[in-house]
Amino acid sequence: MPISALLARIRRLVPKSDDQHFEQIVRNFGVGTLRPPPTPMSDGELARAIAEFLRKQPSSESVATLGRRLDPSSRL
């Protein structure tokens, strides 16, 4: 799945009040810290990963947690 399509799905899951979380996600895809999942994620799986990310302040630790949820083989 192209990153743009994945970001569009994530944008629908992140409330406008949490824009700094979304900006952190976009930035980390841009620098290569986050990678798209190697296999498609269901809407439910993606929603759970994003909900977990939103519960914390955007940080390198929370990005790493999200990265492991998107790609379990990630070394983050």
Coordinates of C-alpha atoms in Angstrom, one line a residue, residues 3 15 17-18 22 25 27 47-48 51 63 69 71:
I3 CA 2.3 5.6 2.1
P15 CA -9.1 13.6 15.4
S17 CA -7.6 17.9 18.0
D18 CA -4.6 15.5 17.8
F22 CA -0.7 13.1 12.9
I25 CA 3.4 10.2 12.0
R27 CA 7.3 13.3 9.7
A47 CA -7.5 1.8 14.6
R48 CA -6.2 -0.1 17.6
A51 CA -5.6 4.6 19.5
V63 CA 6.5 6.4 17.5
R69 CA 2.5 -2.3 15.6
D71 CA 5.6 -3.7 11.2

